mmCIF file of N, CA and C in Angstrom:
data_model
loop_
_atom_site.group_PDB
_atom_site.id
_atom_site.type_symbol
_atom_site.label_atom_id
_atom_site.label_comp_id
_atom_site.label_asym_id
_atom_site.label_seq_id
_atom_site.Cartn_x
_atom_site.Cartn_y
_atom_site.Cartn_z
ATOM 1 N N SER A 57 20.988 -9.081 1.327
ATOM 2 C CA SER A 57 20.056 -9.913 0.825
ATOM 3 C C SER A 57 18.978 -9.289 0.435
ATOM 4 N N LEU A 58 18.707 -9.673 -0.588
ATOM 5 C CA LEU A 58 17.178 -8.702 -1.198
ATOM 6 C C LEU A 58 15.984 -9.587 -0.800
ATOM 7 N N GLY A 59 15.007 -9.326 -0.651
ATOM 8 C CA GLY A 59 13.648 -10.402 -0.233
ATOM 9 C C GLY A 59 13.354 -10.953 1.250
ATOM 10 N N HIS A 60 12.757 -11.177 1.707
ATOM 11 C CA HIS A 60 12.443 -11.578 3.138
ATOM 12 C C HIS A 60 11.522 -12.825 2.905
ATOM 13 N N GLY A 61 11.548 -13.576 1.892
ATOM 14 C CA GLY A 61 10.578 -14.619 1.941
ATOM 15 C C GLY A 61 8.979 -14.337 0.970
ATOM 16 N N PRO A 62 8.256 -15.283 1.053
ATOM 17 C CA PRO A 62 7.015 -14.556 0.475
ATOM 18 C C PRO A 62 6.170 -13.990 1.035
ATOM 19 N N GLY A 63 5.610 -12.632 0.378
ATOM 20 C CA GLY A 63 4.781 -11.852 1.001
ATOM 21 C C GLY A 63 5.245 -10.534 1.224
ATOM 22 N N SER A 64 6.727 -10.562 1.324
ATOM 23 C CA SER A 64 7.295 -9.514 1.580
ATOM 24 C C SER A 64 7.075 -7.914 0.512
ATOM 25 N N LYS A 65 6.415 -8.629 -0.542
ATOM 26 C CA LYS A 65 6.143 -6.987 -1.419
ATOM 27 C C LYS A 65 4.584 -6.376 -1.103
ATOM 28 N N GLY A 66 4.143 -6.829 0.044
ATOM 29 C CA GLY A 66 2.814 -6.476 0.541
ATOM 30 C C GLY A 66 1.459 -6.788 -0.275
ATOM 31 N N HIS A 67 1.741 -7.564 -1.195
ATOM 32 C CA HIS A 67 0.645 -7.996 -1.943
ATOM 33 C C HIS A 67 -0.671 -8.292 -1.517
ATOM 34 N N GLY A 68 -2.032 -7.832 -1.644
ATOM 35 C CA GLY A 68 -2.982 -8.198 -1.247
ATOM 36 C C GLY A 68 -3.575 -7.488 -0.288
ATOM 37 N N ARG A 69 -2.990 -6.211 0.092
ATOM 38 C CA ARG A 69 -3.235 -5.250 0.682
ATOM 39 C C ARG A 69 -4.477 -4.179 0.095
ATOM 40 N N GLY A 70 -5.130 -4.481 -0.458
ATOM 41 C CA GLY A 70 -6.251 -3.527 -1.405
ATOM 42 C C GLY A 70 -5.229 -2.782 -2.119
ATOM 43 N N LEU A 71 -5.607 -1.631 -3.512
ATOM 44 C CA LEU A 71 -5.044 -0.973 -4.198
ATOM 45 C C LEU A 71 -4.074 0.063 -4.094
ATOM 46 N N ASP A 72 -3.184 0.060 -3.130
ATOM 47 C CA ASP A 72 -2.173 0.833 -2.724
ATOM 48 C C ASP A 72 -1.031 1.052 -3.569
ATOM 49 N N ASN A 73 -0.838 2.372 -4.439
ATOM 50 C CA ASN A 73 0.397 2.646 -5.435
ATOM 51 C C ASN A 73 1.501 1.794 -4.788
ATOM 52 N N GLU A 74 1.668 2.271 -3.454
ATOM 53 C CA GLU A 74 3.017 2.122 -2.762
ATOM 54 C C GLU A 74 3.549 0.516 -3.673
ATOM 55 N N ASN A 75 2.774 -0.127 -3.787
ATOM 56 C CA ASN A 75 3.275 -1.388 -3.426
ATOM 57 C C ASN A 75 3.803 -1.502 -5.264
ATOM 58 N N CYS A 76 3.433 -0.618 -6.205
ATOM 59 C CA CYS A 76 3.440 -0.699 -7.343
ATOM 60 C C CYS A 76 4.993 -0.095 -7.853
ATOM 61 N N GLN A 77 5.814 -0.602 -8.416
ATOM 62 C CA GLN A 77 7.280 0.320 -8.778
ATOM 63 C C GLN A 77 6.957 0.598 -10.094
ATOM 64 N N CYS A 78 6.217 1.744 -10.179
ATOM 65 C CA CYS A 78 5.869 2.386 -11.137
ATOM 66 C C CYS A 78 6.306 3.574 -11.255
ATOM 67 N N GLY A 79 6.906 4.405 -12.493
ATOM 68 C CA GLY A 79 7.154 5.756 -12.375
ATOM 69 C C GLY A 79 5.947 6.939 -12.698
ATOM 70 N N ARG A 80 6.161 8.042 -12.557
ATOM 71 C CA ARG A 80 5.214 8.952 -12.281
ATOM 72 C C ARG A 80 4.851 9.552 -13.610
ATOM 73 N N ILE A 81 4.870 8.628 -14.673
ATOM 74 C CA ILE A 81 4.267 9.386 -15.888
ATOM 75 C C ILE A 81 2.897 9.018 -16.094
ATOM 76 N N TYR A 82 2.476 10.219 -16.115
ATOM 77 C CA TYR A 82 0.721 10.087 -16.483
ATOM 78 C C TYR A 82 0.444 9.935 -17.973
ATOM 79 N N LYS A 83 0.046 8.663 -18.047
ATOM 80 C CA LYS A 83 -0.353 8.121 -19.360
ATOM 81 C C LYS A 83 -1.965 7.662 -19.001
ATOM 82 N N PRO A 84 -2.872 8.003 -18.716
ATOM 83 C CA PRO A 84 -4.046 6.963 -18.183
ATOM 84 C C PRO A 84 -4.475 5.966 -19.136
ATOM 85 N N VAL A 85 -4.991 4.936 -18.558
ATOM 86 C CA VAL A 85 -5.549 3.924 -19.577
ATOM 87 C C VAL A 85 -6.732 3.450 -18.597
ATOM 88 N N CYS A 86 -7.726 2.871 -19.070
ATOM 89 C CA CYS A 86 -9.049 2.537 -18.103
ATOM 90 C C CYS A 86 -8.890 0.801 -18.008
ATOM 91 N N GLY A 87 -9.285 0.478 -16.703
ATOM 92 C CA GLY A 87 -9.171 -1.156 -16.652
ATOM 93 C C GLY A 87 -10.536 -1.340 -17.171
ATOM 94 N N SER A 88 -10.528 -2.999 -16.955
ATOM 95 C CA SER A 88 -11.966 -3.499 -17.195
ATOM 96 C C SER A 88 -12.704 -3.648 -15.972
ATOM 97 N N ASP A 89 -11.884 -2.973 -14.706
ATOM 98 C CA ASP A 89 -12.706 -2.626 -13.464
ATOM 99 C C ASP A 89 -13.206 -1.120 -13.367
ATOM 100 N N LEU A 90 -13.226 -0.505 -14.858
ATOM 101 C CA LEU A 90 -13.644 0.429 -14.970
ATOM 102 C C LEU A 90 -13.276 1.809 -14.298
ATOM 103 N N LYS A 91 -12.221 1.594 -13.366
ATOM 104 C CA LYS A 91 -10.941 2.378 -12.619
ATOM 105 C C LYS A 91 -10.307 2.997 -13.965
ATOM 106 N N THR A 92 -10.063 4.477 -13.940
ATOM 107 C CA THR A 92 -8.953 4.742 -14.427
ATOM 108 C C THR A 92 -7.388 4.871 -13.835
ATOM 109 N N TYR A 93 -6.323 4.217 -14.133
ATOM 110 C CA TYR A 93 -5.230 4.085 -13.913
ATOM 111 C C TYR A 93 -4.164 4.766 -14.455
ATOM 112 N N ALA A 94 -3.255 5.635 -13.927
ATOM 113 C CA ALA A 94 -2.129 6.820 -14.124
ATOM 114 C C ALA A 94 -1.573 6.409 -15.272
ATOM 115 N N ASN A 95 -1.405 4.867 -15.440
ATOM 116 C CA ASN A 95 -0.439 4.365 -16.574
ATOM 117 C C ASN A 95 -0.673 2.938 -16.624
ATOM 118 N N GLN A 96 -0.005 2.178 -17.730
ATOM 119 C CA GLN A 96 -0.470 0.983 -17.934
ATOM 120 C C GLN A 96 0.563 0.189 -16.796
ATOM 121 N N CYS A 97 1.678 0.813 -16.316
ATOM 122 C CA CYS A 97 2.382 -0.168 -15.364
ATOM 123 C C CYS A 97 1.562 -0.202 -14.276
ATOM 124 N N LEU A 98 0.958 0.711 -13.589
ATOM 125 C CA LEU A 98 0.168 0.708 -12.607
ATOM 126 C C LEU A 98 -0.923 -0.350 -12.417
ATOM 127 N N LEU A 99 -1.646 -0.407 -13.772
ATOM 128 C CA LEU A 99 -2.818 -1.131 -14.246
ATOM 129 C C LEU A 99 -2.347 -2.851 -13.915
ATOM 130 N N ASP A 100 -0.991 -2.736 -14.720
ATOM 131 C CA ASP A 100 -0.481 -4.153 -14.495
ATOM 132 C C ASP A 100 -0.335 -4.538 -13.421
ATOM 133 N N CYS A 101 0.625 -3.352 -12.486
ATOM 134 C CA CYS A 101 0.683 -3.979 -11.107
ATOM 135 C C CYS A 101 -0.488 -4.329 -10.239
ATOM 136 N N HIS A 102 -1.734 -3.674 -10.537
ATOM 137 C CA HIS A 102 -3.116 -3.872 -9.532
ATOM 138 C C HIS A 102 -3.686 -5.262 -10.104
ATOM 139 N N ALA A 103 -3.202 -5.925 -11.416
ATOM 140 C CA ALA A 103 -3.790 -6.933 -12.105
ATOM 141 C C ALA A 103 -2.955 -8.113 -11.281
ATOM 142 N N GLU A 104 -1.838 -7.963 -11.041
ATOM 143 C CA GLU A 104 -1.080 -8.869 -10.182
ATOM 144 C C GLU A 104 -1.435 -9.037 -8.548
ATOM 145 N N MET A 105 -2.095 -8.140 -8.167
ATOM 146 C CA MET A 105 -2.549 -8.434 -6.888
ATOM 147 C C MET A 105 -3.554 -9.326 -6.503
ATOM 148 N N ALA A 106 -3.887 -9.361 -5.390
ATOM 149 C CA ALA A 106 -4.968 -10.574 -5.164
ATOM 150 C C ALA A 106 -6.230 -9.865 -5.798
ATOM 151 N N GLU A 107 -6.473 -8.958 -5.633
ATOM 152 C CA GLU A 107 -8.006 -8.276 -6.008
ATOM 153 C C GLU A 107 -8.053 -8.457 -7.595
ATOM 154 N N GLY A 108 -6.853 -7.850 -8.027
ATOM 155 C CA GLY A 108 -6.943 -7.785 -9.552
ATOM 156 C C GLY A 108 -7.175 -9.091 -10.108
ATOM 157 N N ARG A 109 -6.539 -10.272 -9.648
ATOM 158 C CA ARG A 109 -6.416 -11.338 -9.849
ATOM 159 C C ARG A 109 -7.704 -12.208 -10.136
ATOM 160 N N GLN A 110 -8.302 -11.719 -8.938
ATOM 161 C CA GLN A 110 -10.139 -12.214 -8.491
ATOM 162 C C GLN A 110 -10.690 -11.849 -9.566
ATOM 163 N N ILE A 111 -10.487 -10.497 -10.436
ATOM 164 C CA ILE A 111 -11.388 -9.959 -10.861
ATOM 165 C C ILE A 111 -10.891 -9.965 -12.546
ATOM 166 N N GLY A 112 -9.691 -10.648 -13.071
ATOM 167 C CA GLY A 112 -9.316 -10.772 -13.947
ATOM 168 C C GLY A 112 -9.150 -9.447 -14.839
ATOM 169 N N LEU A 113 -8.489 -8.448 -13.908
ATOM 170 C CA LEU A 113 -8.189 -7.288 -14.557
ATOM 171 C C LEU A 113 -7.393 -7.138 -15.601
ATOM 172 N N LYS A 114 -7.732 -6.379 -16.616
ATOM 173 C CA LYS A 114 -7.201 -6.107 -17.646
ATOM 174 C C LYS A 114 -7.273 -4.722 -18.269
ATOM 175 N N LEU A 115 -6.347 -4.359 -19.061
ATOM 176 C CA LEU A 115 -6.648 -3.556 -20.192
ATOM 177 C C LEU A 115 -8.206 -3.230 -20.941
ATOM 178 N N LEU A 116 -8.717 -2.031 -20.451
ATOM 179 C CA LEU A 116 -9.859 -1.975 -21.289
ATOM 180 C C LEU A 116 -9.721 -1.263 -22.694
ATOM 181 N N ARG A 117 -8.968 -0.145 -22.575
ATOM 182 C CA ARG A 117 -8.590 1.034 -23.696
ATOM 183 C C ARG A 117 -7.398 1.983 -23.343
ATOM 184 N N GLU A 118 -6.885 2.478 -23.600
ATOM 185 C CA GLU A 118 -6.039 3.579 -23.634
ATOM 186 C C GLU A 118 -7.024 4.895 -23.245
ATOM 187 N N GLY A 119 -6.635 5.910 -22.453
ATOM 188 C CA GLY A 119 -7.415 6.877 -21.891
ATOM 189 C C GLY A 119 -8.196 6.809 -20.916
ATOM 190 N N ARG A 120 -8.400 7.865 -20.283
ATOM 191 C CA ARG A 120 -9.591 7.842 -19.331
ATOM 192 C C ARG A 120 -10.839 7.144 -19.436
ATOM 193 N N CYS A 121 -10.938 6.317 -17.911
ATOM 194 C CA CYS A 121 -12.624 5.631 -18.198
ATOM 195 C C CYS A 121 -13.554 7.172 -18.295
ATOM 196 N N LYS A 122 -14.944 6.708 -19.208
ATOM 197 C CA LYS A 122 -15.719 7.721 -19.426
ATOM 198 C C LYS A 122 -16.571 7.906 -17.956
ATOM 199 N N GLU A 123 -17.055 8.637 -17.570
ATOM 200 C CA GLU A 123 -17.644 9.246 -16.228
ATOM 201 C C GLU A 123 -19.087 8.140 -16.587
ATOM 202 N N GLY A 124 -19.246 7.321 -15.318
ATOM 203 C CA GLY A 124 -20.832 6.700 -15.775
ATOM 204 C C GLY A 124 -20.625 5.587 -16.596
ATOM 205 N N GLN A 125 -19.734 5.272 -17.155
ATOM 206 C CA GLN A 125 -19.494 4.117 -17.890
ATOM 207 C C GLN A 125 -20.229 2.677 -17.234
ATOM 208 N N LYS A 126 -20.857 1.672 -17.551
ATOM 209 C CA LYS A 126 -21.282 0.400 -17.055
ATOM 210 C C LYS A 126 -20.752 -0.323 -17.900
ATOM 211 N N LYS A 127 -20.484 -1.736 -17.225
ATOM 212 C CA LYS A 127 -20.042 -2.871 -17.742
ATOM 213 C C LYS A 127 -21.347 -3.272 -18.627
ATOM 214 N N GLY A 128 -20.715 -3.990 -19.822
ATOM 215 C CA GLY A 128 -22.178 -4.254 -20.446
ATOM 216 C C GLY A 128 -22.479 -2.978 -21.793
ATOM 217 N N ARG A 129 -23.676 -3.698 -22.493
ATOM 218 C CA ARG A 129 -24.548 -2.554 -23.325
ATOM 219 C C ARG A 129 -25.384 -2.092 -22.531
ATOM 220 N N GLY A 130 -25.488 -0.674 -22.085
ATOM 221 C CA GLY A 130 -26.879 -0.057 -21.664
ATOM 222 C C GLY A 130 -27.410 0.399 -22.857
ATOM 223 N N PRO A 131 -28.631 1.044 -22.565
ATOM 224 C CA PRO A 131 -29.457 1.785 -23.449
ATOM 225 C C PRO A 131 -28.729 3.062 -23.813
ATOM 226 N N LYS A 132 -28.048 3.004 -25.101
ATOM 227 C CA LYS A 132 -27.629 4.436 -25.631
ATOM 228 C C LYS A 132 -27.430 4.337 -27.051
#
């Protein structure tokens, strides 16, 4: 039988990719937490975890996050 009750997926243990059943496709996306995720699947997976739900994690844009990018508009 599959599954062992609630919590068997190990959610809420921080952002470790072992919990995400994603392929090893490298098509980077930038999350609203300004972290680069290897692909959309990983970002979606992290968004479902406790930490991701807490901050309302979502796709910011495709491609890597720019280094030093800040939330909001800075003087530039």
